[in-house]
Amino acid sequence: MTEAEVESLHQRINALRAEHRQLDSLVNRLCATQVYNDQRLQELKLRRLRVKDRLAALERKLKQ
C-alpha cells in the first residue's frame, strides 16, 4: 500500500469516527427525551452500526 493510500485510509477512518461520535450523541440525546420516534431511532442506530462496520473494515485493511 502506498503512502498516499495509507493517508487516504487514515482520513476516511477519522471521518467515520467523527460521524460515529455524532450519531452516538444524537441517539443518546434522542433516548434521553421521553418523546421520540421509534422508527427514527432505529434508523439512526442502524446507520451508526453501518458506520462502525465500515470503520472496522478500514482499520483491518490498514493493518494488512
Short mmCIF file of N, CA and C in Angstrom, two decimals:
data_model
loop_
_atom_site.label_atom_id
_atom_site.label_comp_id
_atom_site.label_asym_id
_atom_site.label_seq_id
_atom_site.Cartn_x
_atom_site.Cartn_y
_atom_site.Cartn_z
N MET A 1 0.85 -1.16 0.00
CA MET A 1 0.00 0.00 0.00
C MET A 1 0.90 1.24 0.00
N THR A 2 0.57 2.17 -0.85
CA THR A 2 1.40 3.37 -0.95
C THR A 2 1.12 4.31 0.22
N GLU A 3 2.02 5.25 0.39
CA GLU A 3 1.86 6.23 1.47
C GLU A 3 0.58 7.06 1.27
N ALA A 4 0.27 7.37 0.03
CA ALA A 4 -0.95 8.13 -0.28
C ALA A 4 -2.20 7.33 0.08
N GLU A 5 -2.16 6.03 -0.20
CA GLU A 5 -3.30 5.17 0.14
C GLU A 5 -3.48 5.07 1.65
N VAL A 6 -2.37 4.95 2.37
CA VAL A 6 -2.43 4.88 3.83
C VAL A 6 -3.01 6.18 4.38
N GLU A 7 -2.54 7.30 3.87
CA GLU A 7 -3.05 8.60 4.32
C GLU A 7 -4.54 8.74 4.02
N SER A 8 -4.95 8.27 2.85
CA SER A 8 -6.36 8.32 2.49
C SER A 8 -7.20 7.48 3.44
N LEU A 9 -6.70 6.29 3.80
CA LEU A 9 -7.40 5.44 4.77
C LEU A 9 -7.51 6.13 6.12
N HIS A 10 -6.43 6.75 6.56
CA HIS A 10 -6.45 7.46 7.84
C HIS A 10 -7.49 8.58 7.83
N GLN A 11 -7.56 9.30 6.74
CA GLN A 11 -8.54 10.39 6.63
C GLN A 11 -9.96 9.84 6.68
N ARG A 12 -10.19 8.76 5.96
CA ARG A 12 -11.53 8.15 5.94
C ARG A 12 -11.89 7.61 7.32
N ILE A 13 -10.93 6.98 7.98
CA ILE A 13 -11.16 6.46 9.33
C ILE A 13 -11.52 7.60 10.28
N ASN A 14 -10.78 8.69 10.21
CA ASN A 14 -11.07 9.83 11.08
C ASN A 14 -12.46 10.40 10.80
N ALA A 15 -12.83 10.47 9.54
CA ALA A 15 -14.16 10.98 9.18
C ALA A 15 -15.25 10.06 9.70
N LEU A 16 -15.04 8.75 9.58
CA LEU A 16 -16.03 7.79 10.07
C LEU A 16 -16.13 7.83 11.59
N ARG A 17 -15.01 7.99 12.27
CA ARG A 17 -15.04 8.11 13.73
C ARG A 17 -15.85 9.33 14.15
N ALA A 18 -15.65 10.43 13.46
CA ALA A 18 -16.40 11.65 13.77
C ALA A 18 -17.90 11.45 13.51
N GLU A 19 -18.22 10.80 12.40
CA GLU A 19 -19.63 10.53 12.09
C GLU A 19 -20.24 9.62 13.14
N HIS A 20 -19.49 8.60 13.57
CA HIS A 20 -19.99 7.67 14.58
C HIS A 20 -20.24 8.41 15.90
N ARG A 21 -19.31 9.29 16.29
CA ARG A 21 -19.49 10.06 17.52
C ARG A 21 -20.75 10.93 17.44
N GLN A 22 -20.95 11.56 16.28
CA GLN A 22 -22.14 12.41 16.10
C GLN A 22 -23.42 11.59 16.20
N LEU A 23 -23.43 10.44 15.54
CA LEU A 23 -24.61 9.58 15.59
C LEU A 23 -24.85 9.07 17.01
N ASP A 24 -23.79 8.69 17.69
CA ASP A 24 -23.90 8.20 19.06
C ASP A 24 -24.50 9.28 19.96
N SER A 25 -24.02 10.49 19.80
CA SER A 25 -24.53 11.61 20.58
C SER A 25 -26.00 11.86 20.27
N LEU A 26 -26.35 11.82 19.01
CA LEU A 26 -27.74 12.03 18.60
C LEU A 26 -28.66 10.95 19.16
N VAL A 27 -28.24 9.70 19.08
CA VAL A 27 -29.02 8.59 19.62
C VAL A 27 -29.20 8.77 21.13
N ASN A 28 -28.13 9.11 21.82
CA ASN A 28 -28.21 9.28 23.27
C ASN A 28 -29.14 10.43 23.65
N ARG A 29 -29.05 11.54 22.92
CA ARG A 29 -29.94 12.68 23.20
C ARG A 29 -31.39 12.31 22.93
N LEU A 30 -31.60 11.58 21.84
CA LEU A 30 -32.96 11.17 21.49
C LEU A 30 -33.53 10.23 22.55
N CYS A 31 -32.72 9.30 23.03
CA CYS A 31 -33.17 8.36 24.06
C CYS A 31 -33.44 9.07 25.38
N ALA A 32 -32.75 10.15 25.63
CA ALA A 32 -32.92 10.89 26.89
C ALA A 32 -34.25 11.63 26.93
N THR A 33 -34.81 11.92 25.77
CA THR A 33 -36.12 12.57 25.74
C THR A 33 -37.18 11.51 25.93
N GLN A 34 -38.29 11.92 26.48
CA GLN A 34 -39.35 10.94 26.72
C GLN A 34 -40.22 10.72 25.50
N VAL A 35 -40.16 11.65 24.58
CA VAL A 35 -40.98 11.53 23.37
C VAL A 35 -40.04 11.49 22.17
N TYR A 36 -40.04 10.38 21.47
CA TYR A 36 -39.23 10.26 20.26
C TYR A 36 -39.87 9.27 19.32
N ASN A 37 -39.47 9.33 18.09
CA ASN A 37 -39.99 8.48 17.04
C ASN A 37 -39.17 7.19 17.01
N ASP A 38 -39.81 6.06 17.31
CA ASP A 38 -39.11 4.77 17.35
C ASP A 38 -38.45 4.43 16.02
N GLN A 39 -39.14 4.73 14.93
CA GLN A 39 -38.58 4.41 13.61
C GLN A 39 -37.33 5.24 13.36
N ARG A 40 -37.36 6.51 13.72
CA ARG A 40 -36.19 7.39 13.53
C ARG A 40 -35.03 6.89 14.38
N LEU A 41 -35.32 6.48 15.60
CA LEU A 41 -34.28 5.97 16.49
C LEU A 41 -33.64 4.71 15.90
N GLN A 42 -34.45 3.80 15.39
CA GLN A 42 -33.93 2.58 14.80
C GLN A 42 -33.09 2.87 13.56
N GLU A 43 -33.52 3.84 12.76
CA GLU A 43 -32.75 4.23 11.58
C GLU A 43 -31.38 4.78 11.98
N LEU A 44 -31.36 5.61 13.01
CA LEU A 44 -30.09 6.17 13.48
C LEU A 44 -29.17 5.09 14.03
N LYS A 45 -29.74 4.15 14.77
CA LYS A 45 -28.93 3.07 15.33
C LYS A 45 -28.36 2.19 14.21
N LEU A 46 -29.17 1.92 13.20
CA LEU A 46 -28.70 1.11 12.08
C LEU A 46 -27.60 1.84 11.32
N ARG A 47 -27.79 3.14 11.11
CA ARG A 47 -26.75 3.94 10.42
C ARG A 47 -25.46 3.94 11.23
N ARG A 48 -25.58 4.08 12.55
CA ARG A 48 -24.41 4.07 13.44
C ARG A 48 -23.69 2.72 13.34
N LEU A 49 -24.44 1.63 13.31
CA LEU A 49 -23.85 0.30 13.19
C LEU A 49 -23.13 0.13 11.85
N ARG A 50 -23.73 0.63 10.78
CA ARG A 50 -23.09 0.53 9.47
C ARG A 50 -21.78 1.33 9.43
N VAL A 51 -21.79 2.49 10.05
CA VAL A 51 -20.56 3.30 10.13
C VAL A 51 -19.50 2.54 10.90
N LYS A 52 -19.90 1.93 12.01
CA LYS A 52 -18.95 1.16 12.83
C LYS A 52 -18.38 -0.01 12.03
N ASP A 53 -19.21 -0.68 11.26
CA ASP A 53 -18.75 -1.80 10.43
C ASP A 53 -17.76 -1.33 9.36
N ARG A 54 -18.07 -0.20 8.71
CA ARG A 54 -17.15 0.33 7.69
C ARG A 54 -15.83 0.75 8.33
N LEU A 55 -15.92 1.33 9.51
CA LEU A 55 -14.74 1.75 10.25
C LEU A 55 -13.86 0.54 10.58
N ALA A 56 -14.47 -0.53 11.06
CA ALA A 56 -13.71 -1.74 11.40
C ALA A 56 -13.05 -2.33 10.15
N ALA A 57 -13.77 -2.33 9.04
CA ALA A 57 -13.21 -2.87 7.79
C ALA A 57 -12.00 -2.06 7.34
N LEU A 58 -12.09 -0.74 7.43
CA LEU A 58 -10.95 0.10 7.04
C LEU A 58 -9.77 -0.08 7.98
N GLU A 59 -10.04 -0.23 9.26
CA GLU A 59 -8.95 -0.44 10.22
C GLU A 59 -8.26 -1.78 9.97
N ARG A 60 -9.04 -2.81 9.62
CA ARG A 60 -8.43 -4.11 9.27
C ARG A 60 -7.57 -3.98 8.03
N LYS A 61 -8.07 -3.25 7.04
CA LYS A 61 -7.32 -3.06 5.79
C LYS A 61 -6.02 -2.32 6.06
N LEU A 62 -6.06 -1.36 6.95
CA LEU A 62 -4.88 -0.58 7.29
C LEU A 62 -3.81 -1.44 7.97
N LYS A 63 -4.23 -2.43 8.73
CA LYS A 63 -3.29 -3.30 9.46
C LYS A 63 -2.62 -4.32 8.55
N GLN A 64 -3.15 -4.53 7.36
CA GLN A 64 -2.58 -5.52 6.44
C GLN A 64 -1.26 -5.07 5.89
#
